């Protein structure tokens, strides 16, 4: 099975659990980045909070850069979960 296969999360119950855990992590990181950017944007309205706003933008950017890393780690976890080659042989897109 190739990386980023759309049906990977349905190969086994273990794959489904992996998918859920990594999607939760992805959502937390995504939400954190968005919150940091919104609050950072508000902080730029006042000169005395500009320094903090800059840090929030930097941390938010790091969160956004973590997103592809989380997706890659999920794919590697799918590979480690095993059974992918045997189960993928019986997988059809209509399932």
Short mmCIF file of N, CA, C and O in Angstrom, two decimals:
data_model
loop_
_atom_site.label_atom_id
_atom_site.label_comp_id
_atom_site.label_asym_id
_atom_site.label_seq_id
_atom_site.Cartn_x
_atom_site.Cartn_y
_atom_site.Cartn_z
N UNK A 1 0.84 -1.17 0.00
CA UNK A 1 0.00 0.00 0.00
C UNK A 1 0.89 1.24 0.00
O UNK A 1 1.90 1.29 0.67
N UNK A 2 0.46 2.24 -0.72
CA UNK A 2 1.25 3.47 -0.81
C UNK A 2 0.96 4.39 0.37
O UNK A 2 -0.03 4.25 1.07
N UNK A 3 1.86 5.33 0.56
CA UNK A 3 1.65 6.35 1.58
C UNK A 3 0.44 7.20 1.21
O UNK A 3 0.15 7.41 0.03
N UNK A 4 -0.24 7.71 2.20
CA UNK A 4 -1.39 8.61 2.05
C UNK A 4 -2.52 7.98 1.25
O UNK A 4 -3.23 8.66 0.51
N UNK A 5 -2.70 6.68 1.41
CA UNK A 5 -3.80 5.97 0.75
C UNK A 5 -5.10 6.37 1.45
O UNK A 5 -5.19 6.31 2.68
N UNK A 6 -6.12 6.76 0.70
CA UNK A 6 -7.34 7.26 1.35
C UNK A 6 -8.07 6.22 2.21
O UNK A 6 -8.80 6.59 3.12
N UNK A 7 -7.87 4.94 1.95
CA UNK A 7 -8.56 3.93 2.74
C UNK A 7 -7.74 3.34 3.87
O UNK A 7 -8.18 2.39 4.52
N UNK A 8 -6.58 3.90 4.15
CA UNK A 8 -5.68 3.33 5.16
C UNK A 8 -6.31 3.28 6.55
O UNK A 8 -6.06 2.35 7.30
N UNK A 9 -7.13 4.24 6.87
CA UNK A 9 -7.70 4.27 8.23
C UNK A 9 -8.75 3.19 8.44
O UNK A 9 -9.17 2.95 9.57
N UNK A 10 -9.17 2.51 7.37
CA UNK A 10 -10.19 1.48 7.49
C UNK A 10 -9.65 0.06 7.34
O UNK A 10 -10.41 -0.89 7.25
N UNK A 11 -8.34 -0.09 7.32
CA UNK A 11 -7.77 -1.41 7.11
C UNK A 11 -7.98 -2.35 8.29
O UNK A 11 -8.10 -3.56 8.12
N UNK A 12 -8.00 -1.81 9.49
CA UNK A 12 -8.19 -2.63 10.68
C UNK A 12 -8.62 -1.71 11.81
O UNK A 12 -8.48 -0.48 11.71
N UNK A 13 -9.13 -2.27 12.90
CA UNK A 13 -9.46 -1.42 14.06
C UNK A 13 -8.25 -0.66 14.58
O UNK A 13 -8.37 0.47 15.03
N UNK A 14 -7.07 -1.28 14.51
CA UNK A 14 -5.86 -0.60 14.96
C UNK A 14 -5.57 0.62 14.08
O UNK A 14 -5.21 1.69 14.59
N UNK A 15 -5.78 0.49 12.78
CA UNK A 15 -5.57 1.62 11.87
C UNK A 15 -6.57 2.73 12.17
O UNK A 15 -6.22 3.91 12.11
N UNK A 16 -7.79 2.37 12.49
CA UNK A 16 -8.80 3.37 12.81
C UNK A 16 -8.40 4.13 14.07
O UNK A 16 -8.52 5.37 14.12
N UNK A 17 -7.90 3.44 15.09
CA UNK A 17 -7.47 4.09 16.32
C UNK A 17 -6.29 5.03 16.07
O UNK A 17 -6.22 6.12 16.63
N UNK A 18 -5.36 4.59 15.23
CA UNK A 18 -4.22 5.44 14.86
C UNK A 18 -4.71 6.71 14.18
O UNK A 18 -4.29 7.82 14.51
N UNK A 19 -5.63 6.53 13.25
CA UNK A 19 -6.17 7.67 12.50
C UNK A 19 -6.84 8.67 13.46
O UNK A 19 -6.60 9.88 13.37
N UNK A 20 -7.63 8.17 14.38
CA UNK A 20 -8.32 9.04 15.33
C UNK A 20 -7.33 9.81 16.19
O UNK A 20 -7.46 11.02 16.38
N UNK A 21 -6.32 9.13 16.70
CA UNK A 21 -5.33 9.78 17.57
C UNK A 21 -4.57 10.88 16.83
O UNK A 21 -4.39 11.99 17.36
N UNK A 22 -4.14 10.58 15.62
CA UNK A 22 -3.38 11.57 14.87
C UNK A 22 -4.26 12.72 14.37
O UNK A 22 -3.81 13.86 14.30
N UNK A 23 -5.50 12.45 14.03
CA UNK A 23 -6.40 13.53 13.64
C UNK A 23 -6.67 14.45 14.82
O UNK A 23 -6.79 15.67 14.65
N UNK A 24 -6.77 13.88 16.02
CA UNK A 24 -6.94 14.70 17.22
C UNK A 24 -5.74 15.62 17.42
O UNK A 24 -5.89 16.82 17.65
N UNK A 25 -4.54 15.06 17.30
CA UNK A 25 -3.32 15.86 17.44
C UNK A 25 -3.27 16.94 16.37
O UNK A 25 -2.94 18.11 16.66
N UNK A 26 -3.61 16.58 15.14
CA UNK A 26 -3.61 17.54 14.03
C UNK A 26 -4.57 18.70 14.32
O UNK A 26 -4.25 19.87 14.10
N UNK A 27 -5.76 18.36 14.82
CA UNK A 27 -6.76 19.38 15.12
C UNK A 27 -6.31 20.31 16.24
O UNK A 27 -6.50 21.52 16.16
N UNK A 28 -5.70 19.75 17.28
CA UNK A 28 -5.20 20.57 18.39
C UNK A 28 -4.13 21.55 17.90
O UNK A 28 -4.16 22.74 18.23
N UNK A 29 -3.20 21.05 17.09
CA UNK A 29 -2.14 21.91 16.56
C UNK A 29 -2.73 22.97 15.64
O UNK A 29 -2.35 24.15 15.70
N UNK A 30 -3.68 22.58 14.79
CA UNK A 30 -4.32 23.53 13.87
C UNK A 30 -5.07 24.61 14.64
O UNK A 30 -4.94 25.81 14.34
N UNK A 31 -5.83 24.21 15.64
CA UNK A 31 -6.58 25.17 16.45
C UNK A 31 -5.63 26.10 17.20
O UNK A 31 -5.86 27.31 17.28
N UNK A 32 -4.56 25.54 17.75
CA UNK A 32 -3.58 26.36 18.49
C UNK A 32 -2.94 27.40 17.59
O UNK A 32 -2.80 28.57 17.98
N UNK A 33 -2.57 26.99 16.38
CA UNK A 33 -1.96 27.93 15.44
C UNK A 33 -2.93 29.06 15.10
O UNK A 33 -2.56 30.24 15.11
N UNK A 34 -4.17 28.71 14.82
CA UNK A 34 -5.17 29.73 14.49
C UNK A 34 -5.38 30.69 15.65
O UNK A 34 -5.43 31.91 15.45
N UNK A 35 -5.48 30.15 16.86
CA UNK A 35 -5.68 31.00 18.04
C UNK A 35 -4.49 31.94 18.25
O UNK A 35 -4.67 33.13 18.54
N UNK A 36 -3.28 31.41 18.09
CA UNK A 36 -2.09 32.25 18.24
C UNK A 36 -2.07 33.39 17.22
O UNK A 36 -1.71 34.52 17.54
N UNK A 37 -2.47 33.10 15.98
CA UNK A 37 -2.48 34.14 14.96
C UNK A 37 -3.56 35.19 15.22
O UNK A 37 -3.34 36.38 15.02
N UNK A 38 -4.73 34.77 15.67
CA UNK A 38 -5.80 35.73 15.95
C UNK A 38 -5.41 36.63 17.13
O UNK A 38 -5.50 37.86 17.05
N UNK A 39 -4.96 36.02 18.22
CA UNK A 39 -4.57 36.82 19.39
C UNK A 39 -3.36 37.69 19.06
O UNK A 39 -3.30 38.88 19.43
N UNK A 40 -2.39 37.13 18.32
CA UNK A 40 -1.23 37.92 17.90
C UNK A 40 -1.63 39.11 17.06
O UNK A 40 -1.07 40.21 17.20
N UNK A 41 -2.60 38.91 16.17
CA UNK A 41 -3.08 40.02 15.34
C UNK A 41 -3.70 41.12 16.19
O UNK A 41 -3.49 42.31 15.95
N UNK A 42 -4.46 40.73 17.19
CA UNK A 42 -5.07 41.72 18.10
C UNK A 42 -3.98 42.45 18.87
O UNK A 42 -4.04 43.67 19.04
N UNK A 43 -2.95 41.73 19.31
CA UNK A 43 -1.86 42.36 20.07
C UNK A 43 -1.10 43.40 19.25
O UNK A 43 -0.49 44.30 19.81
N UNK A 44 -1.13 43.29 17.94
CA UNK A 44 -0.42 44.28 17.11
C UNK A 44 -1.11 45.65 17.12
O UNK A 44 -0.55 46.63 16.65
N UNK A 45 -2.30 45.74 17.68
CA UNK A 45 -2.98 47.04 17.75
C UNK A 45 -2.35 47.97 18.78
O UNK A 45 -2.52 49.18 18.70
N UNK A 46 -1.62 47.42 19.75
CA UNK A 46 -1.00 48.24 20.79
C UNK A 46 0.51 48.05 20.76
O UNK A 46 1.01 46.92 20.69
N UNK A 47 1.22 49.12 20.83
CA UNK A 47 2.67 49.08 20.75
C UNK A 47 3.30 48.27 21.89
O UNK A 47 4.28 47.55 21.67
N UNK A 48 2.71 48.35 23.06
CA UNK A 48 3.30 47.64 24.20
C UNK A 48 3.13 46.11 24.14
O UNK A 48 3.80 45.39 24.87
N UNK A 49 2.28 45.62 23.26
CA UNK A 49 2.12 44.16 23.13
C UNK A 49 2.68 43.63 21.80
O UNK A 49 2.51 42.45 21.48
N UNK A 50 3.36 44.47 21.05
CA UNK A 50 3.91 44.06 19.75
C UNK A 50 4.94 42.94 19.91
O UNK A 50 4.98 42.01 19.10
N UNK A 51 5.76 43.02 20.94
CA UNK A 51 6.78 41.99 21.15
C UNK A 51 6.12 40.62 21.36
O UNK A 51 6.52 39.62 20.77
N UNK A 52 5.07 40.57 22.18
CA UNK A 52 4.35 39.32 22.43
C UNK A 52 3.66 38.84 21.15
O UNK A 52 3.62 37.64 20.87
N UNK A 53 3.13 39.77 20.38
CA UNK A 53 2.47 39.40 19.13
C UNK A 53 3.44 38.73 18.17
O UNK A 53 3.11 37.74 17.50
N UNK A 54 4.67 39.25 18.12
CA UNK A 54 5.68 38.66 17.26
C UNK A 54 5.98 37.22 17.67
O UNK A 54 6.08 36.32 16.83
N UNK A 55 6.08 36.99 18.96
CA UNK A 55 6.32 35.63 19.46
C UNK A 55 5.14 34.71 19.15
O UNK A 55 5.32 33.54 18.81
N UNK A 56 3.93 35.25 19.26
CA UNK A 56 2.75 34.43 18.95
C UNK A 56 2.74 34.03 17.48
O UNK A 56 2.39 32.90 17.14
N UNK A 57 3.13 34.95 16.61
CA UNK A 57 3.21 34.63 15.19
C UNK A 57 4.27 33.56 14.93
O UNK A 57 4.06 32.65 14.13
N UNK A 58 5.39 33.66 15.60
CA UNK A 58 6.44 32.66 15.42
C UNK A 58 5.98 31.29 15.91
O UNK A 58 6.13 30.28 15.20
N UNK A 59 5.38 31.23 17.08
CA UNK A 59 4.90 29.95 17.62
C UNK A 59 3.77 29.39 16.75
O UNK A 59 3.72 28.19 16.47
N UNK A 60 2.88 30.26 16.28
CA UNK A 60 1.81 29.82 15.37
C UNK A 60 2.38 29.26 14.08
O UNK A 60 1.89 28.25 13.56
N UNK A 61 3.43 29.88 13.56
CA UNK A 61 4.08 29.37 12.35
C UNK A 61 4.70 28.00 12.60
O UNK A 61 4.63 27.11 11.74
N UNK A 62 5.29 27.81 13.76
CA UNK A 62 5.85 26.49 14.10
C UNK A 62 4.74 25.44 14.20
O UNK A 62 4.94 24.29 13.79
N UNK A 63 3.59 25.84 14.73
CA UNK A 63 2.45 24.91 14.77
C UNK A 63 2.03 24.51 13.36
O UNK A 63 1.80 23.33 13.09
N UNK A 64 1.93 25.49 12.47
CA UNK A 64 1.56 25.17 11.09
C UNK A 64 2.60 24.28 10.43
O UNK A 64 2.27 23.41 9.63
N UNK A 65 3.87 24.46 10.76
CA UNK A 65 4.90 23.61 10.17
C UNK A 65 4.87 22.20 10.76
O UNK A 65 5.38 21.26 10.15
N UNK A 66 4.27 22.03 11.92
CA UNK A 66 4.16 20.70 12.54
C UNK A 66 3.09 19.85 11.86
O UNK A 66 3.14 18.62 11.94
N UNK A 67 2.15 20.48 11.19
CA UNK A 67 1.04 19.73 10.59
C UNK A 67 1.49 18.67 9.59
O UNK A 67 1.05 17.51 9.70
N UNK A 68 2.36 18.97 8.63
CA UNK A 68 2.79 17.90 7.72
C UNK A 68 3.59 16.82 8.43
O UNK A 68 3.55 15.64 8.04
N UNK A 69 4.29 17.20 9.50
CA UNK A 69 5.04 16.21 10.28
C UNK A 69 4.08 15.23 10.94
O UNK A 69 4.33 14.02 10.95
N UNK A 70 2.98 15.73 11.48
CA UNK A 70 1.98 14.86 12.10
C UNK A 70 1.40 13.90 11.08
O UNK A 70 1.24 12.71 11.35
N UNK A 71 1.10 14.39 9.89
CA UNK A 71 0.55 13.51 8.84
C UNK A 71 1.55 12.43 8.45
O UNK A 71 1.18 11.27 8.26
N UNK A 72 2.82 12.79 8.32
CA UNK A 72 3.83 11.80 7.97
C UNK A 72 3.99 10.78 9.09
O UNK A 72 4.08 9.56 8.83
N UNK A 73 3.98 11.22 10.34
CA UNK A 73 4.08 10.29 11.46
C UNK A 73 2.89 9.33 11.50
O UNK A 73 3.04 8.15 11.82
N UNK A 74 1.71 9.83 11.12
CA UNK A 74 0.53 8.96 11.05
C UNK A 74 0.73 7.87 10.00
O UNK A 74 0.44 6.70 10.25
N UNK A 75 1.26 8.25 8.85
CA UNK A 75 1.49 7.26 7.79
C UNK A 75 2.51 6.22 8.23
O UNK A 75 2.36 5.03 7.94
N UNK A 76 3.54 6.65 8.93
CA UNK A 76 4.54 5.70 9.43
C UNK A 76 3.92 4.78 10.49
O UNK A 76 4.25 3.60 10.55
N UNK A 77 3.01 5.32 11.30
CA UNK A 77 2.32 4.48 12.29
C UNK A 77 1.44 3.46 11.60
O UNK A 77 1.33 2.31 12.05
N UNK A 78 0.81 3.84 10.49
CA UNK A 78 0.02 2.88 9.71
C UNK A 78 0.91 1.74 9.23
O UNK A 78 0.54 0.58 9.29
N UNK A 79 2.10 2.09 8.75
CA UNK A 79 3.04 1.06 8.28
C UNK A 79 3.45 0.13 9.40
O UNK A 79 3.53 -1.08 9.22
N UNK A 80 3.72 0.70 10.58
CA UNK A 80 4.13 -0.12 11.73
C UNK A 80 2.99 -1.00 12.23
O UNK A 80 3.21 -2.02 12.86
N UNK A 81 1.75 -0.59 11.97
CA UNK A 81 0.60 -1.34 12.47
C UNK A 81 0.52 -2.72 11.81
O UNK A 81 -0.13 -3.61 12.34
N UNK A 82 1.18 -2.89 10.69
CA UNK A 82 1.21 -4.19 10.03
C UNK A 82 -0.09 -4.53 9.34
O UNK A 82 -1.04 -3.77 9.33
N UNK A 83 -0.10 -5.69 8.76
CA UNK A 83 -1.25 -6.23 8.06
C UNK A 83 -1.66 -5.41 6.85
O UNK A 83 -2.64 -5.72 6.21
N UNK A 84 -0.95 -4.35 6.54
CA UNK A 84 -1.39 -3.49 5.45
C UNK A 84 -1.30 -4.18 4.10
O UNK A 84 -2.19 -4.03 3.28
N UNK A 85 -0.26 -4.94 3.86
CA UNK A 85 -0.11 -5.58 2.55
C UNK A 85 -1.20 -6.62 2.33
O UNK A 85 -1.83 -6.67 1.29
N UNK A 86 -1.47 -7.44 3.35
CA UNK A 86 -2.48 -8.48 3.23
C UNK A 86 -3.88 -7.88 3.10
O UNK A 86 -4.67 -8.27 2.26
N UNK A 87 -4.18 -6.89 3.93
CA UNK A 87 -5.52 -6.28 3.91
C UNK A 87 -5.72 -5.40 2.69
O UNK A 87 -6.81 -5.33 2.14
N UNK A 88 -4.66 -4.73 2.25
CA UNK A 88 -4.79 -3.86 1.09
C UNK A 88 -5.10 -4.64 -0.17
O UNK A 88 -5.75 -4.14 -1.09
N UNK A 89 -4.67 -5.89 -0.24
CA UNK A 89 -4.93 -6.71 -1.41
C UNK A 89 -6.43 -6.92 -1.59
O UNK A 89 -6.94 -7.01 -2.70
N UNK A 90 -7.19 -6.97 -0.49
CA UNK A 90 -8.63 -7.15 -0.56
C UNK A 90 -9.41 -5.86 -0.53
O UNK A 90 -10.63 -5.86 -0.59
N UNK A 91 -8.73 -4.75 -0.46
CA UNK A 91 -9.41 -3.44 -0.36
C UNK A 91 -9.92 -3.01 -1.72
O UNK A 91 -9.22 -3.08 -2.73
N UNK A 92 -11.16 -2.57 -1.77
CA UNK A 92 -11.69 -1.95 -2.97
C UNK A 92 -12.22 -0.58 -2.59
O UNK A 92 -12.76 -0.40 -1.50
N UNK A 93 -12.09 0.41 -3.48
CA UNK A 93 -12.51 1.78 -3.14
C UNK A 93 -13.98 1.90 -2.75
O UNK A 93 -14.37 2.83 -2.07
N UNK A 94 -14.84 0.96 -3.15
CA UNK A 94 -16.25 1.07 -2.83
C UNK A 94 -16.56 0.68 -1.39
O UNK A 94 -17.67 0.88 -0.92
N UNK A 95 -15.58 0.09 -0.67
CA UNK A 95 -15.82 -0.32 0.71
C UNK A 95 -15.90 0.86 1.64
O UNK A 95 -15.36 1.87 1.48
#
